[in-house]
Structure formats: C-alpha cells, structure tokens
PDB file of N, CA and C in Angstrom:
ATOM      1  N   UNK A1073       0.847  -1.169   0.000  1.00 79.00           N
ATOM      2  CA  UNK A1073       0.000   0.000   0.000  1.00 79.00           C
ATOM      3  C   UNK A1073       0.902   1.245   0.000  1.00 79.00           C
ATOM      4  N   UNK A1074       0.517   2.236  -0.756  1.00 93.00           N
ATOM      5  CA  UNK A1074       1.287   3.475  -0.859  1.00 93.00           C
ATOM      6  C   UNK A1074       1.171   4.309   0.419  1.00 93.00           C
ATOM      7  N   UNK A1075       2.199   5.094   0.691  1.00 94.00           N
ATOM      8  CA  UNK A1075       2.253   5.944   1.879  1.00 94.00           C
ATOM      9  C   UNK A1075       1.017   6.835   1.993  1.00 94.00           C
ATOM     10  N   UNK A1076       0.619   7.464   0.892  1.00 95.00           N
ATOM     11  CA  UNK A1076      -0.530   8.373   0.921  1.00 95.00           C
ATOM     12  C   UNK A1076      -1.809   7.648   1.311  1.00 95.00           C
ATOM     13  N   UNK A1077      -1.972   6.419   0.822  1.00 96.00           N
ATOM     14  CA  UNK A1077      -3.160   5.631   1.149  1.00 96.00           C
ATOM     15  C   UNK A1077      -3.164   5.243   2.626  1.00 96.00           C
ATOM     16  N   UNK A1078      -2.009   4.864   3.147  1.00 94.00           N
ATOM     17  CA  UNK A1078      -1.912   4.521   4.570  1.00 94.00           C
ATOM     18  C   UNK A1078      -2.292   5.723   5.428  1.00 94.00           C
ATOM     19  N   UNK A1079      -1.723   6.887   5.115  1.00 97.00           N
ATOM     20  CA  UNK A1079      -2.022   8.097   5.887  1.00 97.00           C
ATOM     21  C   UNK A1079      -3.492   8.478   5.775  1.00 97.00           C
ATOM     22  N   UNK A1080      -4.061   8.326   4.597  1.00 96.00           N
ATOM     23  CA  UNK A1080      -5.480   8.635   4.402  1.00 96.00           C
ATOM     24  C   UNK A1080      -6.344   7.737   5.291  1.00 96.00           C
ATOM     25  N   UNK A1081      -6.029   6.459   5.340  1.00 94.00           N
ATOM     26  CA  UNK A1081      -6.798   5.526   6.171  1.00 94.00           C
ATOM     27  C   UNK A1081      -6.664   5.846   7.657  1.00 94.00           C
ATOM     28  N   UNK A1082      -5.437   6.121   8.085  1.00 95.00           N
ATOM     29  CA  UNK A1082      -5.229   6.434   9.500  1.00 95.00           C
ATOM     30  C   UNK A1082      -5.966   7.716   9.873  1.00 95.00           C
ATOM     31  N   UNK A1083      -5.826   8.750   9.059  1.00 97.00           N
ATOM     32  CA  UNK A1083      -6.486  10.022   9.362  1.00 97.00           C
ATOM     33  C   UNK A1083      -8.002   9.915   9.307  1.00 97.00           C
ATOM     34  N   UNK A1084      -8.540   9.079   8.430  1.00 96.00           N
ATOM     35  CA  UNK A1084      -9.996   8.935   8.350  1.00 96.00           C
ATOM     36  C   UNK A1084     -10.559   8.269   9.602  1.00 96.00           C
ATOM     37  N   UNK A1085      -9.742   7.498  10.300  1.00 93.00           N
ATOM     38  CA  UNK A1085     -10.187   6.855  11.542  1.00 93.00           C
ATOM     39  C   UNK A1085     -10.322   7.860  12.686  1.00 93.00           C
ATOM     40  N   UNK A1086      -9.839   9.079  12.504  1.00 94.00           N
ATOM     41  CA  UNK A1086      -9.896  10.108  13.549  1.00 94.00           C
ATOM     42  C   UNK A1086     -11.257  10.775  13.678  1.00 94.00           C
ATOM     43  N   UNK A1087     -12.150  10.545  12.747  1.00 95.00           N
ATOM     44  CA  UNK A1087     -13.447  11.219  12.757  1.00 95.00           C
ATOM     45  C   UNK A1087     -14.192  10.937  14.063  1.00 95.00           C
ATOM     46  N   UNK A1088     -14.723  11.996  14.667  1.00 96.00           N
ATOM     47  CA  UNK A1088     -15.516  11.920  15.903  1.00 96.00           C
ATOM     48  C   UNK A1088     -14.720  11.340  17.074  1.00 96.00           C
ATOM     49  N   UNK A1089     -13.434  11.662  17.142  1.00 96.00           N
ATOM     50  CA  UNK A1089     -12.581  11.175  18.221  1.00 96.00           C
ATOM     51  C   UNK A1089     -11.833  12.348  18.852  1.00 96.00           C
ATOM     52  N   UNK A1090     -11.102  12.049  19.903  1.00 96.00           N
ATOM     53  CA  UNK A1090     -10.239  13.054  20.520  1.00 96.00           C
ATOM     54  C   UNK A1090      -9.227  13.590  19.510  1.00 96.00           C
ATOM     55  N   UNK A1091      -8.711  12.720  18.659  1.00 97.00           N
ATOM     56  CA  UNK A1091      -7.731  13.148  17.662  1.00 97.00           C
ATOM     57  C   UNK A1091      -8.308  14.226  16.746  1.00 97.00           C
ATOM     58  N   UNK A1092      -9.556  14.079  16.347  1.00 97.00           N
ATOM     59  CA  UNK A1092     -10.194  15.104  15.518  1.00 97.00           C
ATOM     60  C   UNK A1092     -10.405  16.385  16.331  1.00 97.00           C
ATOM     61  N   UNK A1093     -10.852  16.243  17.567  1.00 96.00           N
ATOM     62  CA  UNK A1093     -11.083  17.409  18.418  1.00 96.00           C
ATOM     63  C   UNK A1093      -9.809  18.232  18.594  1.00 96.00           C
ATOM     64  N   UNK A1094      -8.681  17.556  18.769  1.00 97.00           N
ATOM     65  CA  UNK A1094      -7.403  18.243  18.958  1.00 97.00           C
ATOM     66  C   UNK A1094      -6.695  18.534  17.633  1.00 97.00           C
ATOM     67  N   UNK A1095      -7.354  18.231  16.520  1.00 98.00           N
ATOM     68  CA  UNK A1095      -6.855  18.512  15.171  1.00 98.00           C
ATOM     69  C   UNK A1095      -5.529  17.817  14.866  1.00 98.00           C
ATOM     70  N   UNK A1096      -5.375  16.593  15.382  1.00 98.00           N
ATOM     71  CA  UNK A1096      -4.173  15.812  15.084  1.00 98.00           C
ATOM     72  C   UNK A1096      -4.234  15.328  13.650  1.00 98.00           C
ATOM     73  N   UNK A1097      -3.080  15.260  13.019  1.00 98.00           N
ATOM     74  CA  UNK A1097      -3.002  14.817  11.634  1.00 98.00           C
ATOM     75  C   UNK A1097      -1.751  13.965  11.465  1.00 98.00           C
ATOM     76  N   UNK A1098      -1.929  12.751  10.980  1.00 98.00           N
ATOM     77  CA  UNK A1098      -0.785  11.888  10.687  1.00 98.00           C
ATOM     78  C   UNK A1098      -0.192  12.347   9.367  1.00 98.00           C
ATOM     79  N   UNK A1099       1.113  12.631   9.371  1.00 99.00           N
ATOM     80  CA  UNK A1099       1.724  13.284   8.211  1.00 99.00           C
ATOM     81  C   UNK A1099       2.796  12.467   7.513  1.00 99.00           C
ATOM     82  N   UNK A1100       3.333  11.441   8.163  1.00 98.00           N
ATOM     83  CA  UNK A1100       4.370  10.640   7.512  1.00 98.00           C
ATOM     84  C   UNK A1100       4.385   9.255   8.126  1.00 98.00           C
ATOM     85  N   UNK A1101       4.687   8.279   7.298  1.00 98.00           N
ATOM     86  CA  UNK A1101       4.766   6.896   7.747  1.00 98.00           C
ATOM     87  C   UNK A1101       5.871   6.205   6.963  1.00 98.00           C
ATOM     88  N   UNK A1102       6.556   5.326   7.631  1.00 96.00           N
ATOM     89  CA  UNK A1102       7.600   4.539   6.991  1.00 96.00           C
ATOM     90  C   UNK A1102       7.552   3.120   7.512  1.00 96.00           C
ATOM     91  N   UNK A1103       8.527   2.349   7.144  1.00 92.00           N
ATOM     92  CA  UNK A1103       8.555   0.946   7.543  1.00 92.00           C
ATOM     93  C   UNK A1103       8.612   0.776   9.062  1.00 92.00           C
ATOM     94  N   UNK A1104       9.261   1.707   9.744  1.00 94.00           N
ATOM     95  CA  UNK A1104       9.418   1.570  11.192  1.00 94.00           C
ATOM     96  C   UNK A1104       9.098   2.849  11.966  1.00 94.00           C
ATOM     97  N   UNK A1105       8.226   3.700  11.423  1.00 97.00           N
ATOM     98  CA  UNK A1105       7.865   4.925  12.139  1.00 97.00           C
ATOM     99  C   UNK A1105       6.524   5.474  11.658  1.00 97.00           C
ATOM    100  N   UNK A1106       5.945   6.332  12.493  1.00 98.00           N
ATOM    101  CA  UNK A1106       4.724   7.068  12.166  1.00 98.00           C
ATOM    102  C   UNK A1106       4.841   8.436  12.827  1.00 98.00           C
ATOM    103  N   UNK A1107       4.526   9.498  12.086  1.00 99.00           N
ATOM    104  CA  UNK A1107       4.634  10.861  12.598  1.00 99.00           C
ATOM    105  C   UNK A1107       3.283  11.562  12.482  1.00 99.00           C
ATOM    106  N   UNK A1108       2.938  12.303  13.534  1.00 99.00           N
ATOM    107  CA  UNK A1108       1.724  13.121  13.525  1.00 99.00           C
ATOM    108  C   UNK A1108       2.065  14.509  14.043  1.00 99.00           C
ATOM    109  N   UNK A1109       1.197  15.458  13.702  1.00 99.00           N
ATOM    110  CA  UNK A1109       1.360  16.810  14.229  1.00 99.00           C
ATOM    111  C   UNK A1109       0.032  17.287  14.784  1.00 99.00           C
ATOM    112  N   UNK A1110       0.124  18.274  15.678  1.00 99.00           N
ATOM    113  CA  UNK A1110      -1.056  18.860  16.294  1.00 99.00           C
ATOM    114  C   UNK A1110      -0.818  20.362  16.405  1.00 99.00           C
ATOM    115  N   UNK A1111      -1.800  21.172  15.998  1.00 99.00           N
ATOM    116  CA  UNK A1111      -1.611  22.616  16.126  1.00 99.00           C
ATOM    117  C   UNK A1111      -1.683  23.063  17.587  1.00 99.00           C
ATOM    118  N   UNK A1112      -0.888  24.055  17.889  1.00 99.00           N
ATOM    119  CA  UNK A1112      -0.924  24.663  19.219  1.00 99.00           C
ATOM    120  C   UNK A1112      -1.747  25.937  19.094  1.00 99.00           C
ATOM    121  N   UNK A1113      -2.929  25.904  19.697  1.00 97.00           N
ATOM    122  CA  UNK A1113      -3.849  27.044  19.649  1.00 97.00           C
ATOM    123  C   UNK A1113      -4.711  27.014  20.906  1.00 97.00           C
ATOM    124  N   UNK A1114      -5.682  27.879  20.976  1.00 96.00           N
ATOM    125  CA  UNK A1114      -6.497  27.998  22.189  1.00 96.00           C
ATOM    126  C   UNK A1114      -7.248  26.716  22.545  1.00 96.00           C
ATOM    127  N   UNK A1115      -7.427  25.812  21.600  1.00 94.00           N
ATOM    128  CA  UNK A1115      -8.120  24.549  21.893  1.00 94.00           C
ATOM    129  C   UNK A1115      -7.308  23.651  22.812  1.00 94.00           C
ATOM    130  N   UNK A1116      -5.984  23.841  22.825  1.00 97.00           N
ATOM    131  CA  UNK A1116      -5.112  22.966  23.611  1.00 97.00           C
ATOM    132  C   UNK A1116      -4.303  23.739  24.655  1.00 97.00           C
ATOM    133  N   UNK A1117      -4.748  24.950  24.981  1.00 98.00           N
ATOM    134  CA  UNK A1117      -4.036  25.772  25.963  1.00 98.00           C
ATOM    135  C   UNK A1117      -4.399  25.408  27.396  1.00 98.00           C
ATOM    136  N   UNK A1118      -3.462  25.658  28.290  1.00 97.00           N
ATOM    137  CA  UNK A1118      -3.737  25.770  29.713  1.00 97.00           C
ATOM    138  C   UNK A1118      -4.317  27.169  29.921  1.00 97.00           C
ATOM    139  N   UNK A1119      -4.862  27.456  31.103  1.00 97.00           N
ATOM    140  CA  UNK A1119      -5.415  28.796  31.335  1.00 97.00           C
ATOM    141  C   UNK A1119      -4.425  29.943  31.102  1.00 97.00           C
ATOM    142  N   UNK A1120      -3.125  29.692  31.252  1.00 96.00           N
ATOM    143  CA  UNK A1120      -2.148  30.770  31.058  1.00 96.00           C
ATOM    144  C   UNK A1120      -1.654  30.902  29.619  1.00 96.00           C
ATOM    145  N   UNK A1121      -2.293  30.195  28.681  1.00 97.00           N
ATOM    146  CA  UNK A1121      -2.016  30.404  27.268  1.00 97.00           C
ATOM    147  C   UNK A1121      -0.868  29.619  26.671  1.00 97.00           C
ATOM    148  N   UNK A1122      -0.454  28.538  27.315  1.00 98.00           N
ATOM    149  CA  UNK A1122       0.563  27.659  26.731  1.00 98.00           C
ATOM    150  C   UNK A1122      -0.029  26.264  26.554  1.00 98.00           C
ATOM    151  N   UNK A1123       0.635  25.466  25.752  1.00 98.00           N
ATOM    152  CA  UNK A1123       0.166  24.111  25.459  1.00 98.00           C
ATOM    153  C   UNK A1123      -0.029  23.304  26.740  1.00 98.00           C
ATOM    154  N   UNK A1124      -1.180  22.692  26.871  1.00 98.00           N
ATOM    155  CA  UNK A1124      -1.511  21.837  28.010  1.00 98.00           C
ATOM    156  C   UNK A1124      -0.744  20.524  27.883  1.00 98.00           C
ATOM    157  N   UNK A1125      -0.096  20.105  28.959  1.00 97.00           N
ATOM    158  CA  UNK A1125       0.664  18.857  28.940  1.00 97.00           C
ATOM    159  C   UNK A1125      -0.185  17.646  28.600  1.00 97.00           C
ATOM    160  N   UNK A1126      -1.441  17.668  28.999  1.00 97.00           N
ATOM    161  CA  UNK A1126      -2.327  16.552  28.679  1.00 97.00           C
ATOM    162  C   UNK A1126      -2.562  16.406  27.186  1.00 97.00           C
ATOM    163  N   UNK A1127      -2.590  17.524  26.471  1.00 98.00           N
ATOM    164  CA  UNK A1127      -2.746  17.466  25.016  1.00 98.00           C
ATOM    165  C   UNK A1127      -1.510  16.850  24.377  1.00 98.00           C
ATOM    166  N   UNK A1128      -0.335  17.197  24.909  1.00 97.00           N
ATOM    167  CA  UNK A1128       0.907  16.616  24.409  1.00 97.00           C
ATOM    168  C   UNK A1128       0.917  15.109  24.621  1.00 97.00           C
ATOM    169  N   UNK A1129       0.507  14.684  25.801  1.00 97.00           N
ATOM    170  CA  UNK A1129       0.466  13.256  26.104  1.00 97.00           C
ATOM    171  C   UNK A1129      -0.571  12.555  25.228  1.00 97.00           C
ATOM    172  N   UNK A1130      -1.695  13.209  24.971  1.00 97.00           N
ATOM    173  CA  UNK A1130      -2.707  12.625  24.082  1.00 97.00           C
ATOM    174  C   UNK A1130      -2.140  12.424  22.680  1.00 97.00           C
ATOM    175  N   UNK A1131      -1.351  13.373  22.198  1.00 98.00           N
ATOM    176  CA  UNK A1131      -0.709  13.226  20.888  1.00 98.00           C
ATOM    177  C   UNK A1131       0.241  12.032  20.892  1.00 98.00           C
ATOM    178  N   UNK A1132       1.077  11.935  21.913  1.00 97.00           N
ATOM    179  CA  UNK A1132       2.024  10.820  21.996  1.00 97.00           C
ATOM    180  C   UNK A1132       1.299   9.478  22.054  1.00 97.00           C
ATOM    181  N   UNK A1133       0.272   9.389  22.876  1.00 96.00           N
ATOM    182  CA  UNK A1133      -0.504   8.148  22.999  1.00 96.00           C
ATOM    183  C   UNK A1133      -1.174   7.785  21.679  1.00 96.00           C
ATOM    184  N   UNK A1134      -1.698   8.769  20.995  1.00 96.00           N
ATOM    185  CA  UNK A1134      -2.390   8.524  19.725  1.00 96.00           C
ATOM    186  C   UNK A1134      -1.444   7.991  18.662  1.00 96.00           C
ATOM    187  N   UNK A1135      -0.253   8.572  18.579  1.00 97.00           N
ATOM    188  CA  UNK A1135       0.716   8.117  17.578  1.00 97.00           C
ATOM    189  C   UNK A1135       1.223   6.722  17.927  1.00 97.00           C
ATOM    190  N   UNK A1136       1.517   6.494  19.195  1.00 95.00           N
ATOM    191  CA  UNK A1136       1.970   5.167  19.606  1.00 95.00           C
ATOM    192  C   UNK A1136       0.924   4.099  19.359  1.00 95.00           C
ATOM    193  N   UNK A1137      -0.320   4.401  19.677  1.00 94.00           N
ATOM    194  CA  UNK A1137      -1.399   3.432  19.464  1.00 94.00           C
ATOM    195  C   UNK A1137      -1.627   3.162  17.984  1.00 94.00           C
ATOM    196  N   UNK A1138      -1.609   4.214  17.166  1.00 95.00           N
ATOM    197  CA  UNK A1138      -1.807   4.029  15.725  1.00 95.00           C
ATOM    198  C   UNK A1138      -0.678   3.204  15.125  1.00 95.00           C
ATOM    199  N   UNK A1139       0.553   3.467  15.543  1.00 94.00           N
ATOM    200  CA  UNK A1139       1.689   2.691  15.036  1.00 94.00           C
ATOM    201  C   UNK A1139       1.573   1.232  15.466  1.00 94.00           C
ATOM    202  N   UNK A1140       1.162   0.998  16.703  1.00 93.00           N
ATOM    203  CA  UNK A1140       0.976  -0.371  17.181  1.00 93.00           C
ATOM    204  C   UNK A1140      -0.122  -1.072  16.402  1.00 93.00           C
ATOM    205  N   UNK A1141      -1.216  -0.365  16.154  1.00 89.00           N
ATOM    206  CA  UNK A1141      -2.345  -0.924  15.413  1.00 89.00           C
ATOM    207  C   UNK A1141      -1.914  -1.391  14.028  1.00 89.00           C
ATOM    208  N   UNK A1142      -0.990  -0.661  13.422  1.00 88.00           N
ATOM    209  CA  UNK A1142      -0.532  -1.009  12.077  1.00 88.00           C
ATOM    210  C   UNK A1142       0.278  -2.301  12.056  1.00 88.00           C
ATOM    211  N   UNK A1143       0.730  -2.765  13.218  1.00 88.00           N
ATOM    212  CA  UNK A1143       1.628  -3.918  13.239  1.00 88.00           C
ATOM    213  C   UNK A1143       1.004  -5.186  13.813  1.00 88.00           C
ATOM    214  N   UNK A1144      -0.303  -5.194  14.038  1.00 90.00           N
ATOM    215  CA  UNK A1144      -0.939  -6.386  14.596  1.00 90.00           C
ATOM    216  C   UNK A1144      -1.974  -6.959  13.631  1.00 90.00           C
ATOM    217  N   UNK A1145      -2.338  -8.203  13.875  1.00 90.00           N
ATOM    218  CA  UNK A1145      -3.410  -8.852  13.126  1.00 90.00           C
ATOM    219  C   UNK A1145      -4.733  -8.435  13.775  1.00 90.00           C
ATOM    220  N   UNK A1146      -5.490  -7.592  13.092  1.00 83.00           N
ATOM    221  CA  UNK A1146      -6.709  -7.010  13.664  1.00 83.00           C
ATOM    222  C   UNK A1146      -7.798  -8.039  13.941  1.00 83.00           C
ATOM    223  N   UNK A1147      -7.703  -9.201  13.330  1.00 90.00           N
ATOM    224  CA  UNK A1147      -8.711 -10.238  13.559  1.00 90.00           C
ATOM    225  C   UNK A1147      -8.504 -10.945  14.892  1.00 90.00           C
ATOM    226  N   UNK A1148      -7.267 -10.923  15.389  1.00 94.00           N
ATOM    227  CA  UNK A1148      -6.972 -11.665  16.614  1.00 94.00           C
ATOM    228  C   UNK A1148      -6.397 -10.816  17.736  1.00 94.00           C
ATOM    229  N   UNK A1149      -6.048  -9.560  17.455  1.00 92.00           N
ATOM    230  CA  UNK A1149      -5.404  -8.734  18.469  1.00 92.00           C
ATOM    231  C   UNK A1149      -6.019  -7.337  18.522  1.00 92.00           C
ATOM    232  N   UNK A1150      -5.992  -6.758  19.718  1.00 89.00           N
ATOM    233  CA  UNK A1150      -6.434  -5.382  19.937  1.00 89.00           C
ATOM    234  C   UNK A1150      -5.250  -4.594  20.481  1.00 89.00           C
ATOM    235  N   UNK A1151      -5.275  -3.297  20.291  1.00 89.00           N
ATOM    236  CA  UNK A1151      -4.212  -2.430  20.794  1.00 89.00           C
ATOM    237  C   UNK A1151      -4.800  -1.484  21.835  1.00 89.00           C
ATOM    238  N   UNK A1152      -4.154  -1.416  22.984  1.00 88.00           N
ATOM    239  CA  UNK A1152      -4.545  -0.490  24.043  1.00 88.00           C
ATOM    240  C   UNK A1152      -3.277   0.017  24.715  1.00 88.00           C
ATOM    241  N   UNK A1153      -3.245   1.309  25.010  1.00 83.00           N
ATOM    242  CA  UNK A1153      -2.140   1.852  25.791  1.00 83.00           C
ATOM    243  C   UNK A1153      -2.310   1.450  27.243  1.00 83.00           C
ATOM    244  N   UNK A1154      -1.226   1.112  27.898  1.00 88.00           N
ATOM    245  CA  UNK A1154      -1.288   0.704  29.299  1.00 88.00           C
ATOM    246  C   UNK A1154      -0.621   1.738  30.196  1.00 88.00           C
ATOM    247  N   UNK A1155       0.572   2.144  29.833  1.00 91.00           N
ATOM    248  CA  UNK A1155       1.313   3.110  30.639  1.00 91.00           C
ATOM    249  C   UNK A1155       1.920   4.151  29.714  1.00 91.00           C
ATOM    250  N   UNK A1156       1.839   5.407  30.115  1.00 92.00           N
ATOM    251  CA  UNK A1156       2.535   6.470  29.389  1.00 92.00           C
ATOM    252  C   UNK A1156       3.106   7.430  30.430  1.00 92.00           C
ATOM    253  N   UNK A1157       4.307   7.880  30.166  1.00 93.00           N
ATOM    254  CA  UNK A1157       4.988   8.819  31.045  1.00 93.00           C
ATOM    255  C   UNK A1157       5.557   9.929  30.181  1.00 93.00           C
ATOM    256  N   UNK A1158       5.519  11.147  30.679  1.00 93.00           N
ATOM    257  CA  UNK A1158       6.003  12.274  29.880  1.00 93.00           C
ATOM    258  C   UNK A1158       6.790  13.243  30.744  1.00 93.00           C
ATOM    259  N   UNK A1159       7.801  13.809  30.155  1.00 94.00           N
ATOM    260  CA  UNK A1159       8.561  14.904  30.752  1.00 94.00           C
ATOM    261  C   UNK A1159       8.436  16.089  29.814  1.00 94.00           C
ATOM    262  N   UNK A1160       7.945  17.193  30.321  1.00 92.00           N
ATOM    263  CA  UNK A1160       7.779  18.391  29.500  1.00 92.00           C
ATOM    264  C   UNK A1160       8.995  19.284  29.694  1.00 92.00           C
ATOM    265  N   UNK A1161       9.674  19.578  28.607  1.00 93.00           N
ATOM    266  CA  UNK A1161      10.941  20.293  28.671  1.00 93.00           C
ATOM    267  C   UNK A1161      10.831  21.783  28.394  1.00 93.00           C
ATOM    268  N   UNK A1162       9.789  22.175  27.683  1.00 94.00           N
ATOM    269  CA  UNK A1162       9.676  23.569  27.273  1.00 94.00           C
ATOM    270  C   UNK A1162       8.209  23.880  26.994  1.00 94.00           C
ATOM    271  N   UNK A1163       7.799  25.103  27.259  1.00 95.00           N
ATOM    272  CA  UNK A1163       6.427  25.491  26.930  1.00 95.00           C
ATOM    273  C   UNK A1163       6.388  26.086  25.523  1.00 95.00           C
ATOM    274  N   UNK A1164       5.214  26.011  24.922  1.00 97.00           N
ATOM    275  CA  UNK A1164       5.013  26.558  23.580  1.00 97.00           C
ATOM    276  C   UNK A1164       3.596  27.116  23.520  1.00 97.00           C
ATOM    277  N   UNK A1165       3.396  28.178  22.746  1.00 97.00           N
ATOM    278  CA  UNK A1165       2.056  28.763  22.665  1.00 97.00           C
ATOM    279  C   UNK A1165       1.587  29.003  21.237  1.00 97.00           C
ATOM    280  N   UNK A1166       2.351  28.525  20.261  1.00 98.00           N
ATOM    281  CA  UNK A1166       1.916  28.663  18.867  1.00 98.00           C
ATOM    282  C   UNK A1166       2.643  27.642  17.997  1.00 98.00           C
ATOM    283  N   UNK A1167       2.164  27.491  16.778  1.00 98.00           N
ATOM    284  CA  UNK A1167       2.807  26.575  15.836  1.00 98.00           C
ATOM    285  C   UNK A1167       2.232  25.176  15.910  1.00 98.00           C
ATOM    286  N   UNK A1168       3.105  24.202  15.787  1.00 98.00           N
ATOM    287  CA  UNK A1168       2.716  22.798  15.820  1.00 98.00           C
ATOM    288  C   UNK A1168       3.654  22.040  16.742  1.00 98.00           C
ATOM    289  N   UNK A1169       3.145  20.946  17.298  1.00 98.00           N
ATOM    290  CA  UNK A1169       3.994  19.980  17.986  1.00 98.00           C
ATOM    291  C   UNK A1169       3.886  18.678  17.211  1.00 98.00           C
ATOM    292  N   UNK A1170       4.963  17.906  17.243  1.00 98.00           N
ATOM    293  CA  UNK A1170       5.062  16.682  16.462  1.00 98.00           C
ATOM    294  C   UNK A1170       5.364  15.513  17.383  1.00 98.00           C
ATOM    295  N   UNK A1171       4.874  14.340  16.999  1.00 98.00           N
ATOM    296  CA  UNK A1171       5.185  13.114  17.727  1.00 98.00           C
ATOM    297  C   UNK A1171       5.579  12.052  16.716  1.00 98.00           C
ATOM    298  N   UNK A1172       6.596  11.282  17.074  1.00 98.00           N
ATOM    299  CA  UNK A1172       7.077  10.211  16.201  1.00 98.00           C
ATOM    300  C   UNK A1172       7.128   8.918  16.997  1.00 98.00           C
ATOM    301  N   UNK A1173       6.435   7.910  16.508  1.00 96.00           N
ATOM    302  CA  UNK A1173       6.485   6.579  17.105  1.00 96.00           C
ATOM    303  C   UNK A1173       7.430   5.730  16.267  1.00 96.00           C
ATOM    304  N   UNK A1174       8.319   5.014  16.954  1.00 94.00           N
ATOM    305  CA  UNK A1174       9.265   4.142  16.245  1.00 94.00           C
ATOM    306  C   UNK A1174       9.206   2.748  16.799  1.00 94.00           C
TER     307      UNK A1174
END
C-alpha cells in the first residue's frame, strides 16, 4: 500500500474522536515509524495560554497506538495503551507539535 493511502486511512479513523477534536493529523509513515502533528492554539491551551501537557500526552498516545495498530493482526489482536509517562521540557504557545512513534 502506498504511503498516501496509509495516511489517508489512518487520518480517516480520527473522525468523531479526541484526535479530531485536537486537530491531530498523521503526516508521515515509513517501515518503522509514524509521525503526527497537532496545532498549538487555544483549543489545547492551559489557562495561562501555553500548550496543556495533557494534550501533548494525548498526541504521543495517539501516535503510539496508531503505530501499534498497524503492526498487529486485527482479527486476533487489539491495541490499548497501558502506561505512558512524559517529561515536558519547554512550553510553547503557537505553531505545531510533532510526535514520532518508532
């Protein structure tokens, strides 16, 4: 399957989900990675106008889960996140944030 078709399928699965609400978009996929981006705007701000850490973690979880989903037999296996841990190194209040699952 071509890269564009894979990305189209993954992004179409976001309809009516948290990923759609946070405007996440899967932008690149390869044999051993998947990349998504999310805009930083008022939808994902903390009250003081910077990116909410929970939104960042949601992006990371979404990319990891989607990458895992791509590697299992859907007829016999399900994918669920069990544990996620995050360290926030810098605040941001505009642009995009990116997540890469490998």
